[in-house]
mmCIF file with all atom_site columns, C-alpha atoms in Angstrom:
data_model
loop_
_atom_site.group_PDB
_atom_site.id
_atom_site.type_symbol
_atom_site.label_atom_id
_atom_site.label_alt_id
_atom_site.label_comp_id
_atom_site.label_asym_id
_atom_site.label_entity_id
_atom_site.label_seq_id
_atom_site.pdbx_PDB_ins_code
_atom_site.Cartn_x
_atom_site.Cartn_y
_atom_site.Cartn_z
_atom_site.occupancy
_atom_site.B_iso_or_equiv
_atom_site.pdbx_formal_charge
_atom_site.auth_seq_id
_atom_site.auth_comp_id
_atom_site.auth_asym_id
_atom_site.auth_atom_id
_atom_site.pdbx_PDB_model_num
ATOM 1   C CA . ASP Z 1 1   ? 128.716 182.942 64.161  1.00 53.00 ? 1   ASP Z CA 1
ATOM 2   C CA . GLY Z 1 2   ? 130.827 180.695 65.721  1.00 63.00 ? 2   GLY Z CA 1
ATOM 3   C CA . ASN Z 1 3   ? 133.933 182.706 65.829  1.00 72.00 ? 3   ASN Z CA 1
ATOM 4   C CA . GLY Z 1 4   ? 133.606 184.631 69.377  1.00 76.00 ? 4   GLY Z CA 1
ATOM 5   C CA . GLU Z 1 5   ? 135.123 183.299 72.785  1.00 86.00 ? 5   GLU Z CA 1
ATOM 6   C CA . ASN Z 1 6   ? 134.359 180.490 74.802  1.00 89.00 ? 6   ASN Z CA 1
ATOM 7   C CA . VAL Z 1 7   ? 133.676 182.283 78.264  1.00 91.00 ? 7   VAL Z CA 1
ATOM 8   C CA . MET Z 1 8   ? 132.348 180.633 81.474  1.00 90.00 ? 8   MET Z CA 1
ATOM 9   C CA . ASN Z 1 9   ? 131.910 182.508 84.927  1.00 93.00 ? 9   ASN Z CA 1
ATOM 10  C CA . PRO Z 1 10  ? 129.882 180.218 87.521  1.00 92.00 ? 10  PRO Z CA 1
ATOM 11  C CA . THR Z 1 11  ? 129.415 181.261 91.072  1.00 95.00 ? 11  THR Z CA 1
ATOM 12  C CA . THR Z 1 12  ? 129.367 178.292 93.551  1.00 95.00 ? 12  THR Z CA 1
ATOM 13  C CA . ILE Z 1 13  ? 127.414 179.365 97.162  1.00 97.00 ? 13  ILE Z CA 1
ATOM 14  C CA . VAL Z 1 14  ? 127.784 176.555 99.622  1.00 96.00 ? 14  VAL Z CA 1
ATOM 15  C CA . ASN Z 1 15  ? 126.297 176.716 103.050 1.00 97.00 ? 15  ASN Z CA 1
ATOM 16  C CA . ILE Z 1 16  ? 127.155 173.805 105.591 1.00 96.00 ? 16  ILE Z CA 1
ATOM 17  C CA . GLU Z 1 17  ? 125.019 173.555 108.720 1.00 96.00 ? 17  GLU Z CA 1
ATOM 18  C CA . GLU Z 1 18  ? 126.243 172.243 111.938 1.00 96.00 ? 18  GLU Z CA 1
ATOM 19  C CA . GLY Z 1 19  ? 128.022 168.767 111.565 1.00 96.00 ? 19  GLY Z CA 1
ATOM 20  C CA . GLY Z 1 20  ? 127.575 168.324 107.771 1.00 97.00 ? 20  GLY Z CA 1
ATOM 21  C CA . TYR Z 1 21  ? 130.154 167.323 105.393 1.00 97.00 ? 21  TYR Z CA 1
ATOM 22  C CA . MET Z 1 22  ? 130.607 168.239 101.224 1.00 97.00 ? 22  MET Z CA 1
ATOM 23  C CA . GLU Z 1 23  ? 133.417 167.167 98.778  1.00 97.00 ? 23  GLU Z CA 1
ATOM 24  C CA . MET Z 1 24  ? 133.383 169.152 95.340  1.00 95.00 ? 24  MET Z CA 1
ATOM 25  C CA . GLU Z 1 25  ? 135.386 168.741 92.665  1.00 94.00 ? 25  GLU Z CA 1
ATOM 26  C CA . THR Z 1 26  ? 135.712 171.335 89.587  1.00 91.00 ? 26  THR Z CA 1
ATOM 27  C CA . VAL Z 1 27  ? 137.583 170.140 86.715  1.00 91.00 ? 27  VAL Z CA 1
ATOM 28  C CA . GLN Z 1 28  ? 138.357 172.046 83.591  1.00 89.00 ? 28  GLN Z CA 1
ATOM 29  C CA . ILE Z 1 29  ? 140.209 170.402 80.672  1.00 87.00 ? 29  ILE Z CA 1
ATOM 30  C CA . LYS Z 1 30  ? 140.958 173.308 77.664  1.00 81.00 ? 30  LYS Z CA 1
ATOM 31  C CA . GLY Z 1 31  ? 138.094 174.033 76.332  1.00 83.00 ? 31  GLY Z CA 1
ATOM 32  C CA . ILE Z 1 32  ? 136.842 177.699 77.920  1.00 89.00 ? 32  ILE Z CA 1
ATOM 33  C CA . ASP Z 1 33  ? 138.878 180.790 76.529  1.00 92.00 ? 33  ASP Z CA 1
ATOM 34  C CA . SER Z 1 34  ? 137.991 182.910 79.746  1.00 93.00 ? 34  SER Z CA 1
ATOM 35  C CA . THR Z 1 35  ? 136.937 181.649 83.090  1.00 93.00 ? 35  THR Z CA 1
ATOM 36  C CA . ASN Z 1 36  ? 136.348 183.561 86.618  1.00 94.00 ? 36  ASN Z CA 1
ATOM 37  C CA . ARG Z 1 37  ? 135.258 180.998 89.120  1.00 92.00 ? 37  ARG Z CA 1
ATOM 38  C CA . VAL Z 1 38  ? 134.126 181.608 92.407  1.00 93.00 ? 38  VAL Z CA 1
ATOM 39  C CA . THR Z 1 39  ? 132.884 179.229 95.273  1.00 92.00 ? 39  THR Z CA 1
ATOM 40  C CA . LYS Z 1 40  ? 131.956 180.508 98.590  1.00 93.00 ? 40  LYS Z CA 1
ATOM 41  C CA . ALA Z 1 41  ? 131.393 178.237 101.290 1.00 92.00 ? 41  ALA Z CA 1
ATOM 42  C CA . LYS Z 1 42  ? 130.326 179.181 104.608 1.00 92.00 ? 42  LYS Z CA 1
ATOM 43  C CA . LEU Z 1 43  ? 130.941 175.909 107.649 1.00 91.00 ? 43  LEU Z CA 1
ATOM 44  C CA . ASP Z 1 44  ? 128.701 176.226 110.913 1.00 91.00 ? 44  ASP Z CA 1
ATOM 45  C CA . LYS Z 1 45  ? 130.040 174.094 113.979 1.00 91.00 ? 45  LYS Z CA 1
ATOM 46  C CA . ASP Z 1 46  ? 131.901 170.826 112.878 1.00 92.00 ? 46  ASP Z CA 1
ATOM 47  C CA . ALA Z 1 47  ? 130.933 171.134 109.455 1.00 94.00 ? 47  ALA Z CA 1
ATOM 48  C CA . LYS Z 1 48  ? 133.545 170.136 107.060 1.00 94.00 ? 48  LYS Z CA 1
ATOM 49  C CA . ILE Z 1 49  ? 134.532 170.959 103.136 1.00 93.00 ? 49  ILE Z CA 1
ATOM 50  C CA . VAL Z 1 50  ? 137.001 169.017 100.859 1.00 94.00 ? 50  VAL Z CA 1
ATOM 51  C CA . ILE Z 1 51  ? 137.181 171.112 97.497  1.00 92.00 ? 51  ILE Z CA 1
ATOM 52  C CA . THR Z 1 52  ? 139.512 169.519 94.679  1.00 92.00 ? 52  THR Z CA 1
ATOM 53  C CA . GLU Z 1 53  ? 140.065 171.505 91.177  1.00 92.00 ? 53  GLU Z CA 1
ATOM 54  C CA . ARG Z 1 54  ? 141.660 169.649 88.203  1.00 93.00 ? 54  ARG Z CA 1
ATOM 55  C CA . LEU Z 1 55  ? 142.930 172.655 85.707  1.00 93.00 ? 55  LEU Z CA 1
ATOM 56  C CA . LEU Z 1 56  ? 143.927 172.562 82.419  1.00 94.00 ? 56  LEU Z CA 1
ATOM 57  C CA . THR Z 1 57  ? 145.313 175.633 80.154  1.00 94.00 ? 57  THR Z CA 1
ATOM 58  C CA . HIS Z 1 58  ? 146.623 176.204 76.697  1.00 93.00 ? 58  HIS Z CA 1
ATOM 59  C CA . GLY Z 1 59  ? 147.034 178.825 73.963  1.00 93.00 ? 59  GLY Z CA 1
ATOM 60  C CA . ASN Z 1 60  ? 145.966 181.669 75.229  1.00 94.00 ? 60  ASN Z CA 1
ATOM 61  C CA . GLN Z 1 61  ? 143.544 180.536 77.890  1.00 94.00 ? 61  GLN Z CA 1
ATOM 62  C CA . VAL Z 1 62  ? 142.971 182.750 81.415  1.00 95.00 ? 62  VAL Z CA 1
ATOM 63  C CA . ALA Z 1 63  ? 141.489 180.927 84.183  1.00 94.00 ? 63  ALA Z CA 1
ATOM 64  C CA . THR Z 1 64  ? 140.965 182.456 87.554  1.00 94.00 ? 64  THR Z CA 1
ATOM 65  C CA . THR Z 1 65  ? 140.043 180.818 90.192  1.00 91.00 ? 65  THR Z CA 1
ATOM 66  C CA . ARG Z 1 66  ? 138.732 182.148 93.904  1.00 90.00 ? 66  ARG Z CA 1
ATOM 67  C CA . PHE Z 1 67  ? 137.915 179.624 96.740  1.00 87.00 ? 67  PHE Z CA 1
ATOM 68  C CA . ASP Z 1 68  ? 136.266 181.722 99.472  1.00 87.00 ? 68  ASP Z CA 1
ATOM 69  C CA . VAL Z 1 69  ? 135.534 179.697 102.766 1.00 86.00 ? 69  VAL Z CA 1
ATOM 70  C CA . ASP Z 1 70  ? 134.136 181.429 105.756 1.00 86.00 ? 70  ASP Z CA 1
ATOM 71  C CA . MET Z 1 71  ? 134.591 178.433 108.586 1.00 83.00 ? 71  MET Z CA 1
ATOM 72  C CA . ASN Z 1 72  ? 132.570 180.537 111.604 1.00 80.00 ? 72  ASN Z CA 1
ATOM 73  C CA . GLY Z 1 73  ? 131.386 177.156 113.292 1.00 82.00 ? 73  GLY Z CA 1
ATOM 74  C CA . GLU Z 1 74  ? 133.328 175.772 116.324 1.00 84.00 ? 74  GLU Z CA 1
ATOM 75  C CA . GLY Z 1 75  ? 135.704 172.584 114.959 1.00 85.00 ? 75  GLY Z CA 1
ATOM 76  C CA . SER Z 1 76  ? 134.753 173.406 111.056 1.00 88.00 ? 76  SER Z CA 1
ATOM 77  C CA . SER Z 1 77  ? 137.335 172.538 108.912 1.00 89.00 ? 77  SER Z CA 1
ATOM 78  C CA . ALA Z 1 78  ? 138.121 173.123 104.998 1.00 89.00 ? 78  ALA Z CA 1
ATOM 79  C CA . ASN Z 1 79  ? 140.580 171.075 102.506 1.00 90.00 ? 79  ASN Z CA 1
ATOM 80  C CA . VAL Z 1 80  ? 141.258 172.784 99.353  1.00 88.00 ? 80  VAL Z CA 1
ATOM 81  C CA . VAL Z 1 81  ? 143.740 171.569 96.986  1.00 88.00 ? 81  VAL Z CA 1
ATOM 82  C CA . SER Z 1 82  ? 144.160 172.755 93.160  1.00 89.00 ? 82  SER Z CA 1
ATOM 83  C CA . ARG Z 1 83  ? 146.171 170.988 90.565  1.00 92.00 ? 83  ARG Z CA 1
ATOM 84  C CA . SER Z 1 84  ? 146.784 172.868 87.244  1.00 93.00 ? 84  SER Z CA 1
ATOM 85  C CA . VAL Z 1 85  ? 149.254 172.969 84.410  1.00 94.00 ? 85  VAL Z CA 1
ATOM 86  C CA . ALA Z 1 86  ? 149.290 176.167 82.225  1.00 94.00 ? 86  ALA Z CA 1
ATOM 87  C CA . LYS Z 1 87  ? 150.697 175.549 78.465  1.00 93.00 ? 87  LYS Z CA 1
ATOM 88  C CA . ASN Z 1 88  ? 151.756 178.112 75.712  1.00 94.00 ? 88  ASN Z CA 1
ATOM 89  C CA . ASN Z 1 89  ? 150.488 181.620 76.734  1.00 95.00 ? 89  ASN Z CA 1
ATOM 90  C CA . SER Z 1 90  ? 147.781 180.460 79.117  1.00 94.00 ? 90  SER Z CA 1
ATOM 91  C CA . LYS Z 1 91  ? 147.463 182.701 82.419  1.00 94.00 ? 91  LYS Z CA 1
ATOM 92  C CA . GLN Z 1 92  ? 146.109 181.171 85.982  1.00 93.00 ? 92  GLN Z CA 1
ATOM 93  C CA . THR Z 1 93  ? 144.947 182.671 88.985  1.00 90.00 ? 93  THR Z CA 1
ATOM 94  C CA . PHE Z 1 94  ? 144.394 180.976 91.944  1.00 87.00 ? 94  PHE Z CA 1
ATOM 95  C CA . TYR Z 1 95  ? 142.809 182.644 95.166  1.00 84.00 ? 95  TYR Z CA 1
ATOM 96  C CA . SER Z 1 96  ? 142.403 180.706 98.331  1.00 78.00 ? 96  SER Z CA 1
ATOM 97  C CA . VAL Z 1 97  ? 141.369 182.607 101.195 1.00 69.00 ? 97  VAL Z CA 1
ATOM 98  C CA . ASN Z 1 98  ? 139.988 181.015 104.820 1.00 63.00 ? 98  ASN Z CA 1
ATOM 99  C CA . ASN Z 1 99  ? 138.853 181.874 107.875 1.00 57.00 ? 99  ASN Z CA 1
ATOM 100 C CA . LYS Z 1 100 ? 139.063 180.821 111.584 1.00 54.00 ? 100 LYS Z CA 1
ATOM 101 C CA . CYS Z 1 101 ? 139.569 177.437 112.929 1.00 60.00 ? 101 CYS Z CA 1
ATOM 102 C CA . ASN Z 1 102 ? 141.215 174.543 110.844 1.00 73.00 ? 102 ASN Z CA 1
ATOM 103 C CA . GLY Z 1 103 ? 142.127 175.385 107.132 1.00 78.00 ? 103 GLY Z CA 1
ATOM 104 C CA . HIS Z 1 104 ? 144.364 173.935 104.511 1.00 80.00 ? 104 HIS Z CA 1
ATOM 105 C CA . SER Z 1 105 ? 145.034 175.375 101.070 1.00 82.00 ? 105 SER Z CA 1
ATOM 106 C CA . GLU Z 1 106 ? 147.474 173.617 98.449  1.00 85.00 ? 106 GLU Z CA 1
ATOM 107 C CA . CYS Z 1 107 ? 148.066 174.965 94.783  1.00 86.00 ? 107 CYS Z CA 1
ATOM 108 C CA . ASP Z 1 108 ? 150.645 172.523 93.154  1.00 90.00 ? 108 ASP Z CA 1
ATOM 109 C CA . ALA Z 1 109 ? 151.308 173.580 89.667  1.00 91.00 ? 109 ALA Z CA 1
ATOM 110 C CA . ILE Z 1 110 ? 153.347 172.426 86.201  1.00 92.00 ? 110 ILE Z CA 1
ATOM 111 C CA . ILE Z 1 111 ? 153.988 175.626 84.071  1.00 92.00 ? 111 ILE Z CA 1
ATOM 112 C CA . MET Z 1 112 ? 154.924 175.223 80.374  1.00 93.00 ? 112 MET Z CA 1
ATOM 113 C CA . ASP Z 1 113 ? 156.289 177.063 77.344  1.00 92.00 ? 113 ASP Z CA 1
ATOM 114 C CA . ASN Z 1 114 ? 155.437 180.880 78.045  1.00 94.00 ? 114 ASN Z CA 1
ATOM 115 C CA . ALA Z 1 115 ? 152.290 180.389 80.642  1.00 94.00 ? 115 ALA Z CA 1
ATOM 116 C CA . LYS Z 1 116 ? 151.677 182.690 84.043  1.00 93.00 ? 116 LYS Z CA 1
ATOM 117 C CA . ILE Z 1 117 ? 150.429 180.836 86.880  1.00 92.00 ? 117 ILE Z CA 1
ATOM 118 C CA . SER Z 1 118 ? 150.166 183.073 90.111  1.00 89.00 ? 118 SER Z CA 1
ATOM 119 C CA . ALA Z 1 119 ? 148.966 181.418 93.677  1.00 85.00 ? 119 ALA Z CA 1
ATOM 120 C CA . ILE Z 1 120 ? 147.663 183.947 95.962  1.00 80.00 ? 120 ILE Z CA 1
ATOM 121 C CA . PRO Z 1 121 ? 146.871 182.897 99.584  1.00 73.00 ? 121 PRO Z CA 1
ATOM 122 C CA . GLU Z 1 122 ? 145.007 185.191 102.090 1.00 74.00 ? 122 GLU Z CA 1
ATOM 123 C CA . ILE Z 1 123 ? 144.634 183.623 104.855 1.00 71.00 ? 123 ILE Z CA 1
ATOM 124 C CA . THR Z 1 124 ? 142.429 185.131 108.177 1.00 70.00 ? 124 THR Z CA 1
ATOM 125 C CA . ALA Z 1 125 ? 142.669 184.109 111.599 1.00 69.00 ? 125 ALA Z CA 1
ATOM 126 C CA . ASN Z 1 126 ? 139.401 185.111 113.817 1.00 67.00 ? 126 ASN Z CA 1
ATOM 127 C CA . HIS Z 1 127 ? 140.245 183.161 116.662 1.00 70.00 ? 127 HIS Z CA 1
ATOM 128 C CA . LEU Z 1 128 ? 143.050 181.769 119.152 1.00 72.00 ? 128 LEU Z CA 1
ATOM 129 C CA . GLU Z 1 129 ? 142.687 177.958 118.105 1.00 73.00 ? 129 GLU Z CA 1
ATOM 130 C CA . ALA Z 1 130 ? 142.818 178.710 114.356 1.00 75.00 ? 130 ALA Z CA 1
ATOM 131 C CA . SER Z 1 131 ? 145.206 176.642 112.561 1.00 80.00 ? 131 SER Z CA 1
ATOM 132 C CA . LEU Z 1 132 ? 145.122 177.384 108.879 1.00 79.00 ? 132 LEU Z CA 1
ATOM 133 C CA . ILE Z 1 133 ? 147.992 176.240 106.303 1.00 82.00 ? 133 ILE Z CA 1
ATOM 134 C CA . HIS Z 1 134 ? 148.793 177.375 102.584 1.00 78.00 ? 134 HIS Z CA 1
ATOM 135 C CA . GLU Z 1 135 ? 150.940 175.616 100.590 1.00 83.00 ? 135 GLU Z CA 1
ATOM 136 C CA . ALA Z 1 136 ? 151.753 176.467 97.153  1.00 82.00 ? 136 ALA Z CA 1
ATOM 137 C CA . ALA Z 1 137 ? 154.270 174.856 94.143  1.00 86.00 ? 137 ALA Z CA 1
ATOM 138 C CA . ILE Z 1 138 ? 154.850 176.100 90.591  1.00 88.00 ? 138 ILE Z CA 1
ATOM 139 C CA . GLY Z 1 139 ? 157.841 174.563 88.523  1.00 88.00 ? 139 GLY Z CA 1
ATOM 140 C CA . LYS Z 1 140 ? 158.401 172.446 85.448  1.00 88.00 ? 140 LYS Z CA 1
ATOM 141 C CA . ILE Z 1 141 ? 158.633 169.163 84.352  1.00 88.00 ? 141 ILE Z CA 1
ATOM 142 C CA . ALA Z 1 142 ? 161.519 167.525 85.940  1.00 83.00 ? 142 ALA Z CA 1
ATOM 143 C CA . GLY Z 1 143 ? 164.182 166.284 82.860  1.00 84.00 ? 143 GLY Z CA 1
ATOM 144 C CA . GLU Z 1 144 ? 164.552 163.533 84.306  1.00 85.00 ? 144 GLU Z CA 1
ATOM 145 C CA . GLN Z 1 145 ? 160.914 162.292 84.241  1.00 85.00 ? 145 GLN Z CA 1
ATOM 146 C CA . LEU Z 1 146 ? 161.275 163.046 80.740  1.00 85.00 ? 146 LEU Z CA 1
ATOM 147 C CA . ILE Z 1 147 ? 164.635 160.720 80.251  1.00 88.00 ? 147 ILE Z CA 1
ATOM 148 C CA . LYS Z 1 148 ? 162.966 158.144 82.237  1.00 87.00 ? 148 LYS Z CA 1
ATOM 149 C CA . LEU Z 1 149 ? 159.827 157.808 79.746  1.00 88.00 ? 149 LEU Z CA 1
ATOM 150 C CA . GLN Z 1 150 ? 162.040 158.457 76.543  1.00 88.00 ? 150 GLN Z CA 1
ATOM 151 C CA . THR Z 1 151 ? 164.246 155.928 77.713  1.00 89.00 ? 151 THR Z CA 1
ATOM 152 C CA . LEU Z 1 152 ? 160.990 153.327 77.532  1.00 90.00 ? 152 LEU Z CA 1
ATOM 153 C CA . GLY Z 1 153 ? 160.297 154.418 73.987  1.00 91.00 ? 153 GLY Z CA 1
ATOM 154 C CA . LEU Z 1 154 ? 158.130 157.486 74.336  1.00 90.00 ? 154 LEU Z CA 1
ATOM 155 C CA . THR Z 1 155 ? 158.651 160.855 72.523  1.00 90.00 ? 155 THR Z CA 1
ATOM 156 C CA . GLU Z 1 156 ? 159.202 163.609 74.355  1.00 88.00 ? 156 GLU Z CA 1
ATOM 157 C CA . GLU Z 1 157 ? 155.797 164.885 73.797  1.00 90.00 ? 157 GLU Z CA 1
ATOM 158 C CA . GLU Z 1 158 ? 154.229 161.621 74.696  1.00 92.00 ? 158 GLU Z CA 1
ATOM 159 C CA . ALA Z 1 159 ? 156.243 161.475 78.047  1.00 90.00 ? 159 ALA Z CA 1
ATOM 160 C CA . GLU Z 1 160 ? 155.482 165.291 78.841  1.00 88.00 ? 160 GLU Z CA 1
ATOM 161 C CA . GLU Z 1 161 ? 151.543 164.164 77.727  1.00 89.00 ? 161 GLU Z CA 1
ATOM 162 C CA . GLN Z 1 162 ? 151.750 161.332 80.368  1.00 91.00 ? 162 GLN Z CA 1
ATOM 163 C CA . ILE Z 1 163 ? 153.260 163.742 83.294  1.00 90.00 ? 163 ILE Z CA 1
ATOM 164 C CA . VAL Z 1 164 ? 150.755 165.838 82.773  1.00 89.00 ? 164 VAL Z CA 1
ATOM 165 C CA . ASN Z 1 165 ? 147.832 163.210 82.770  1.00 88.00 ? 165 ASN Z CA 1
ATOM 166 C CA . GLY Z 1 166 ? 149.108 161.955 85.707  1.00 89.00 ? 166 GLY Z CA 1
ATOM 167 C CA . PHE Z 1 167 ? 149.531 164.891 87.717  1.00 87.00 ? 167 PHE Z CA 1
ATOM 168 C CA . LEU Z 1 168 ? 146.009 165.601 86.875  1.00 87.00 ? 168 LEU Z CA 1
ATOM 169 C CA . ARG Z 1 169 ? 144.372 162.351 88.223  1.00 84.00 ? 169 ARG Z CA 1
#
C-alpha cells in the first residue's frame, strides 16, 4: 500500500587474486528506513582493497555496516573509511573486521539531535608482521564552524547543511 518501510540488506562478496586491486564506494544519503550492509572480502598475496562509505541517516532510520576483510595473502592490504552523519533519532553501527597483514580502518562521524552512533572495531592479527590500525571519531559540529558560516550570512540550518555536505564529500 506504499506505507511500509523501505528496507535494504545487501551483501557484497569480493575475492581479490594475487596482485589484484579494487576500489569500492558505498553511499546512502537518507531514503532507507532500515539497512544492514555487509561486505566480505578475501585478499590473496599482494592484493589491495580500498573501501569508502558515505552515510547520512535521519528521522528514525537505522543503518548497520559490517566490513569483514580477510587479508590472508602476504603483502595484502586494506583501507576502509566510513564518513557518516546521524540526525534526529536515527541509529548507526559500524563494524570493521581486519585480519593479518596491513589494514587501516577509519570511522569519522557527526552526531546531531538525539541520534546514536557506534563504531566497533574487531582487529585480529594472525602473523608477527601484521600491522592493523583502527581509528574512530564521533562528535558534534563545532560551534565555531557554525558561527563562521553565520557571519558570512548563512542561517544556522544553512550552515549545518554546508558542513554536513562538505564532510560527506
